[in-house]
Amino acid sequence: MKGRTDILETRGGFFSRLALRPLPKLFSGFGERWVTDTLAYKIYPGCAYIDTAVDALLELTGGRPIPECDIDIRATVLTWGMERACAPYRDAAPLSPTAVNFSVKLSAAIAAMSGRLTPADLDPAFLAKNEPEIRARAARIRLHHDAAMTARMVHKVAPVAFSGRWEDLTMPFATEVRAGGLRVLQEIPKGAPGRPFDETERLVLDKLARETPAAAHIAQILADPEAGARSVTEATEG
């Protein structure tokens, strides 16, 4: 069986569907460049652009629920634009997990209310029970575009994108959260390229232990360099 060799570049191919100005170098360096060190791990359920906001908010609150209050969030154009794009779905009733996933305001509202953001906080029953409070909190969150943050993001990402050296990628989706006279700036989301590897490893294992029944067994397998992916798959399926 063979596939088309021009599937990326052909008219109607992947590049023409992916973007107005595709980056062919994204797919270069096969067998020479390895980007596993720049894999990103989702510490929270949701779109990648909510992560620094949730990071900053949970650091500001110490990971504890806080009373309803005014919260100011400054972010890059990607985070700000995502919030605008998801508005029709964010405002639709009943509140859905998908709407929360793509909304900084809704995600931050839940994190402030629960002191966390986990799959349990996106359970439809939880959302239905707490929708009035979640929406009331979200209404008191102001999201602003910060041009300086966007400029820093472009300055860091553009050279990587145009050189094709994706192994040098970081995720500078900076966000600053202000509440109660305190403020926290988060430049790179936890679990993302650019963060310390040992921190990411700890966060991923903590998430595994919190959300997976077979966590202890899987952690034991992962500690064995000779264990393969099949062992992990069998443990999760079991």
mmCIF file of C-alpha atoms in Angstrom:
data_model
loop_
_atom_site.group_PDB
_atom_site.id
_atom_site.type_symbol
_atom_site.label_atom_id
_atom_site.label_comp_id
_atom_site.label_asym_id
_atom_site.label_seq_id
_atom_site.Cartn_x
_atom_site.Cartn_y
_atom_site.Cartn_z
ATOM 1 C CA MET A 1 0.000 0.000 0.000
ATOM 2 C CA LYS A 2 1.320 3.442 -0.901
ATOM 3 C CA GLY A 3 0.211 6.958 -0.109
ATOM 4 C CA ARG A 4 0.447 10.133 -2.129
ATOM 5 C CA THR A 5 3.879 11.745 -1.944
ATOM 6 C CA ASP A 6 2.411 15.214 -2.512
ATOM 7 C CA ILE A 7 -0.263 15.009 0.178
ATOM 8 C CA LEU A 8 1.256 17.988 2.037
ATOM 9 C CA GLU A 9 1.900 20.363 -0.851
ATOM 10 C CA THR A 10 -0.739 19.465 -3.443
ATOM 11 C CA ARG A 11 -3.640 21.802 -4.171
ATOM 12 C CA GLY A 12 -6.233 20.909 -1.576
ATOM 13 C CA GLY A 13 -3.544 19.167 0.473
ATOM 14 C CA PHE A 14 -2.695 19.519 4.145
ATOM 15 C CA PHE A 15 -0.761 22.805 3.886
ATOM 16 C CA SER A 16 -3.552 24.572 2.010
ATOM 17 C CA ARG A 17 -6.053 23.501 4.664
ATOM 18 C CA LEU A 18 -3.813 24.110 7.677
ATOM 19 C CA ALA A 19 -3.044 27.806 7.257
ATOM 20 C CA LEU A 20 -2.970 30.732 4.864
ATOM 21 C CA ARG A 21 0.821 30.740 5.157
ATOM 22 C CA PRO A 22 2.003 27.221 6.004
ATOM 23 C CA LEU A 23 5.395 26.405 7.519
ATOM 24 C CA PRO A 24 6.868 23.538 5.464
ATOM 25 C CA LYS A 25 9.901 23.338 7.770
ATOM 26 C CA LEU A 26 7.565 22.065 10.470
ATOM 27 C CA PHE A 27 7.788 18.712 8.693
ATOM 28 C CA SER A 28 11.505 18.753 7.886
ATOM 29 C CA GLY A 29 14.462 16.969 9.452
ATOM 30 C CA PHE A 30 12.971 13.477 9.563
ATOM 31 C CA GLY A 31 15.476 11.128 11.215
ATOM 32 C CA GLU A 32 17.712 14.036 12.228
ATOM 33 C CA ARG A 33 15.693 16.150 14.626
ATOM 34 C CA TRP A 34 13.908 14.824 17.679
ATOM 35 C CA VAL A 35 11.378 16.943 19.491
ATOM 36 C CA THR A 36 10.290 14.655 22.328
ATOM 37 C CA ASP A 37 11.887 17.100 24.777
ATOM 38 C CA THR A 38 9.377 19.718 23.653
ATOM 39 C CA LEU A 39 6.266 17.613 24.193
ATOM 40 C CA ALA A 40 3.617 19.412 26.238
ATOM 41 C CA TYR A 41 1.537 17.705 28.920
ATOM 42 C CA LYS A 42 -1.860 18.979 29.946
ATOM 43 C CA ILE A 43 -1.905 19.553 33.680
ATOM 44 C CA TYR A 44 -5.489 20.853 33.460
ATOM 45 C CA PRO A 45 -8.333 19.830 31.157
ATOM 46 C CA GLY A 46 -8.760 22.523 28.542
ATOM 47 C CA CYS A 47 -7.259 24.393 25.627
ATOM 48 C CA ALA A 48 -3.540 25.159 25.935
ATOM 49 C CA TYR A 49 -4.221 28.890 26.104
ATOM 50 C CA ILE A 50 -5.989 28.666 29.473
ATOM 51 C CA ASP A 51 -3.019 27.064 31.206
ATOM 52 C CA THR A 52 -0.919 30.053 32.286
ATOM 53 C CA ALA A 53 -4.028 31.808 33.591
ATOM 54 C CA VAL A 54 -4.961 28.804 35.728
ATOM 55 C CA ASP A 55 -1.329 28.384 36.836
ATOM 56 C CA ALA A 56 -1.136 32.005 37.948
ATOM 57 C CA LEU A 57 -4.542 31.994 39.641
ATOM 58 C CA LEU A 58 -3.851 28.815 41.640
ATOM 59 C CA GLU A 59 -0.468 30.192 42.729
ATOM 60 C CA LEU A 60 -2.119 33.437 43.774
ATOM 61 C CA THR A 61 -4.773 31.597 45.818
ATOM 62 C CA GLY A 62 -2.439 28.933 47.161
ATOM 63 C CA GLY A 63 -4.616 26.282 45.533
ATOM 64 C CA ARG A 64 -7.522 27.061 47.857
ATOM 65 C CA PRO A 65 -11.095 28.128 47.062
ATOM 66 C CA ILE A 66 -11.563 31.879 47.401
ATOM 67 C CA PRO A 67 -14.683 34.026 47.852
ATOM 68 C CA GLU A 68 -16.214 35.578 44.755
ATOM 69 C CA CYS A 69 -14.199 38.662 43.795
ATOM 70 C CA ASP A 70 -13.012 40.787 40.887
ATOM 71 C CA ILE A 71 -10.146 39.205 38.928
ATOM 72 C CA ASP A 72 -8.080 40.890 36.210
ATOM 73 C CA ILE A 73 -6.251 38.764 33.646
ATOM 74 C CA ARG A 74 -3.762 40.137 31.115
ATOM 75 C CA ALA A 75 -2.711 37.787 28.336
ATOM 76 C CA THR A 76 -1.349 37.393 24.804
ATOM 77 C CA VAL A 77 -3.485 37.895 21.724
ATOM 78 C CA LEU A 78 -3.945 34.123 21.372
ATOM 79 C CA THR A 79 -5.593 33.757 24.762
ATOM 80 C CA TRP A 80 -7.607 36.954 24.331
ATOM 81 C CA GLY A 81 -8.688 35.963 20.809
ATOM 82 C CA MET A 82 -9.681 32.475 21.884
ATOM 83 C CA GLU A 83 -12.020 33.934 24.497
ATOM 84 C CA ARG A 84 -13.703 36.114 21.879
ATOM 85 C CA ALA A 85 -14.020 33.228 19.426
ATOM 86 C CA CYS A 86 -15.672 30.951 21.969
ATOM 87 C CA ALA A 87 -18.192 33.569 23.173
ATOM 88 C CA PRO A 88 -21.253 32.029 21.450
ATOM 89 C CA TYR A 89 -20.528 28.667 23.056
ATOM 90 C CA ARG A 90 -19.426 30.096 26.405
ATOM 91 C CA ASP A 91 -22.702 31.936 26.830
ATOM 92 C CA ALA A 92 -24.947 29.092 25.657
ATOM 93 C CA ALA A 93 -27.003 27.190 28.220
ATOM 94 C CA PRO A 94 -26.641 24.736 29.798
ATOM 95 C CA LEU A 95 -22.968 25.164 30.646
ATOM 96 C CA SER A 96 -20.944 22.415 28.940
ATOM 97 C CA PRO A 97 -17.461 20.987 29.580
ATOM 98 C CA THR A 98 -16.439 22.019 26.053
ATOM 99 C CA ALA A 99 -17.409 25.638 26.705
ATOM 100 C CA VAL A 100 -15.257 25.646 29.846
ATOM 101 C CA ASN A 101 -12.331 24.042 27.971
ATOM 102 C CA PHE A 102 -12.058 26.987 25.587
ATOM 103 C CA SER A 103 -12.842 29.820 27.995
ATOM 104 C CA VAL A 104 -10.266 31.457 30.251
ATOM 105 C CA LYS A 105 -13.017 33.160 32.229
ATOM 106 C CA LEU A 106 -15.023 30.000 32.905
ATOM 107 C CA SER A 107 -11.914 27.936 33.662
ATOM 108 C CA ALA A 108 -10.586 30.591 36.036
ATOM 109 C CA ALA A 109 -13.996 30.894 37.694
ATOM 110 C CA ILE A 110 -14.049 27.171 38.463
ATOM 111 C CA ALA A 111 -10.421 27.201 39.633
ATOM 112 C CA ALA A 112 -11.203 30.078 41.998
ATOM 113 C CA MET A 113 -14.329 28.357 43.277
ATOM 114 C CA SER A 114 -12.827 24.866 43.696
ATOM 115 C CA GLY A 115 -9.168 25.658 44.307
ATOM 116 C CA ARG A 116 -8.339 23.361 41.393
ATOM 117 C CA LEU A 117 -9.295 22.499 37.830
ATOM 118 C CA THR A 118 -9.695 18.754 37.197
ATOM 119 C CA PRO A 119 -11.995 16.494 35.165
ATOM 120 C CA ALA A 120 -14.214 16.190 38.231
ATOM 121 C CA ASP A 121 -14.887 19.936 37.987
ATOM 122 C CA LEU A 122 -16.109 19.469 34.410
ATOM 123 C CA ASP A 123 -18.531 16.679 35.192
ATOM 124 C CA PRO A 124 -21.935 17.686 33.752
ATOM 125 C CA ALA A 125 -23.604 17.108 37.113
ATOM 126 C CA PHE A 126 -21.086 19.410 38.835
ATOM 127 C CA LEU A 127 -21.529 22.091 36.184
ATOM 128 C CA ALA A 128 -25.333 21.897 36.365
ATOM 129 C CA LYS A 129 -25.323 22.210 40.147
ATOM 130 C CA ASN A 130 -22.860 25.107 40.236
ATOM 131 C CA GLU A 131 -23.663 26.935 36.985
ATOM 132 C CA PRO A 132 -25.135 30.074 38.625
ATOM 133 C CA GLU A 133 -22.054 30.592 40.807
ATOM 134 C CA ILE A 134 -19.631 29.766 37.983
ATOM 135 C CA ARG A 135 -21.271 32.295 35.682
ATOM 136 C CA ALA A 136 -21.432 34.923 38.416
ATOM 137 C CA ARG A 137 -17.725 34.514 39.069
ATOM 138 C CA ALA A 138 -16.873 34.557 35.355
ATOM 139 C CA ALA A 139 -18.794 37.829 34.980
ATOM 140 C CA ARG A 140 -16.395 39.428 37.476
ATOM 141 C CA ILE A 141 -13.301 38.340 35.527
ATOM 142 C CA ARG A 142 -11.871 40.916 33.124
ATOM 143 C CA LEU A 143 -9.599 39.661 30.355
ATOM 144 C CA HIS A 144 -7.296 42.158 28.609
ATOM 145 C CA HIS A 145 -4.927 41.831 25.684
ATOM 146 C CA ASP A 146 -1.395 42.831 26.668
ATOM 147 C CA ALA A 147 0.540 43.951 23.594
ATOM 148 C CA ALA A 148 3.909 43.619 25.344
ATOM 149 C CA MET A 149 3.182 39.965 26.168
ATOM 150 C CA THR A 150 2.204 39.311 22.564
ATOM 151 C CA ALA A 151 5.407 40.960 21.334
ATOM 152 C CA ARG A 152 7.498 38.745 23.638
ATOM 153 C CA MET A 153 5.658 35.671 22.397
ATOM 154 C CA VAL A 154 6.266 36.532 18.742
ATOM 155 C CA HIS A 155 9.909 37.347 19.447
ATOM 156 C CA LYS A 156 10.433 33.898 20.982
ATOM 157 C CA VAL A 157 8.342 31.781 18.615
ATOM 158 C CA ALA A 158 9.052 33.354 15.215
ATOM 159 C CA PRO A 159 12.752 32.394 14.999
ATOM 160 C CA VAL A 160 11.900 28.791 15.887
ATOM 161 C CA ALA A 161 9.050 28.639 13.377
ATOM 162 C CA PHE A 162 11.027 30.011 10.452
ATOM 163 C CA SER A 163 14.223 28.066 11.201
ATOM 164 C CA GLY A 164 12.363 24.792 11.622
ATOM 165 C CA ARG A 165 14.268 24.054 14.848
ATOM 166 C CA TRP A 166 11.201 22.924 16.774
ATOM 167 C CA GLU A 167 13.390 21.237 19.362
ATOM 168 C CA ASP A 168 14.098 24.766 20.643
ATOM 169 C CA LEU A 169 10.417 25.574 21.119
ATOM 170 C CA THR A 170 9.010 27.012 24.315
ATOM 171 C CA MET A 171 5.387 27.997 24.906
ATOM 172 C CA PRO A 172 5.497 31.655 25.974
ATOM 173 C CA PHE A 173 1.739 32.176 26.350
ATOM 174 C CA ALA A 174 2.250 34.580 29.241
ATOM 175 C CA THR A 175 -0.595 35.580 31.553
ATOM 176 C CA GLU A 176 -0.757 37.877 34.562
ATOM 177 C CA VAL A 177 -3.547 37.455 37.108
ATOM 178 C CA ARG A 178 -4.470 40.124 39.646
ATOM 179 C CA ALA A 179 -6.894 39.687 42.529
ATOM 180 C CA GLY A 180 -7.201 40.977 46.065
ATOM 181 C CA GLY A 181 -4.225 43.294 45.689
ATOM 182 C CA LEU A 182 -1.950 40.431 44.620
ATOM 183 C CA ARG A 183 -0.609 39.583 41.207
ATOM 184 C CA VAL A 184 1.181 36.608 39.641
ATOM 185 C CA LEU A 185 2.829 36.458 36.218
ATOM 186 C CA GLN A 186 3.197 33.074 34.511
ATOM 187 C CA GLU A 187 5.323 33.130 31.347
ATOM 188 C CA ILE A 188 5.304 29.433 30.366
ATOM 189 C CA PRO A 189 2.523 27.000 31.334
ATOM 190 C CA LYS A 190 3.357 24.140 33.656
ATOM 191 C CA GLY A 191 3.941 20.906 31.767
ATOM 192 C CA ALA A 192 5.022 22.770 28.620
ATOM 193 C CA PRO A 193 8.338 23.089 26.763
ATOM 194 C CA GLY A 194 10.605 25.512 28.563
ATOM 195 C CA ARG A 195 9.697 24.324 32.070
ATOM 196 C CA PRO A 196 12.133 22.188 34.147
ATOM 197 C CA PHE A 197 11.878 18.503 33.235
ATOM 198 C CA ASP A 198 11.755 17.304 36.867
ATOM 199 C CA GLU A 199 8.850 19.671 37.562
ATOM 200 C CA THR A 200 6.917 18.350 34.569
ATOM 201 C CA GLU A 201 7.645 14.751 35.543
ATOM 202 C CA ARG A 202 6.343 15.365 39.066
ATOM 203 C CA LEU A 203 3.205 17.123 37.841
ATOM 204 C CA VAL A 204 2.409 14.361 35.344
ATOM 205 C CA LEU A 205 2.860 11.639 37.957
ATOM 206 C CA ASP A 206 0.764 13.618 40.456
ATOM 207 C CA LYS A 207 -1.997 13.897 37.867
ATOM 208 C CA LEU A 208 -1.709 10.187 37.106
ATOM 209 C CA ALA A 209 -2.012 9.311 40.796
ATOM 210 C CA ARG A 210 -4.989 11.617 41.247
ATOM 211 C CA GLU A 211 -7.012 10.577 38.235
ATOM 212 C CA THR A 212 -6.048 6.982 37.336
ATOM 213 C CA PRO A 213 -7.096 3.956 39.416
ATOM 214 C CA ALA A 214 -4.035 1.973 38.254
ATOM 215 C CA ALA A 215 -1.646 4.836 39.039
ATOM 216 C CA ALA A 216 0.658 2.929 41.420
ATOM 217 C CA HIS A 217 1.051 0.055 38.962
ATOM 218 C CA ILE A 218 1.714 2.399 36.050
ATOM 219 C CA ALA A 219 4.263 4.440 38.035
ATOM 220 C CA GLN A 220 6.111 1.213 38.812
ATOM 221 C CA ILE A 221 6.190 0.305 35.127
ATOM 222 C CA LEU A 222 7.406 3.777 34.144
ATOM 223 C CA ALA A 223 10.273 3.504 36.631
ATOM 224 C CA ASP A 224 11.580 0.438 34.743
ATOM 225 C CA PRO A 225 13.573 1.521 31.658
ATOM 226 C CA GLU A 226 13.043 -1.915 30.114
ATOM 227 C CA ALA A 227 9.241 -1.712 30.303
ATOM 228 C CA GLY A 228 7.499 -1.028 27.027
ATOM 229 C CA ALA A 229 4.409 0.875 25.975
ATOM 230 C CA ARG A 230 2.457 -2.397 25.859
ATOM 231 C CA SER A 231 2.826 -2.798 29.629
ATOM 232 C CA VAL A 232 1.418 0.659 30.263
ATOM 233 C CA THR A 233 -1.457 0.031 27.844
ATOM 234 C CA GLU A 234 -2.316 -3.254 29.548
ATOM 235 C CA ALA A 235 -2.285 -1.570 32.964
ATOM 236 C CA THR A 236 -4.614 1.221 31.857
ATOM 237 C CA GLU A 237 -6.969 -1.184 30.101
ATOM 238 C CA GLY A 238 -7.004 -3.456 33.128
#
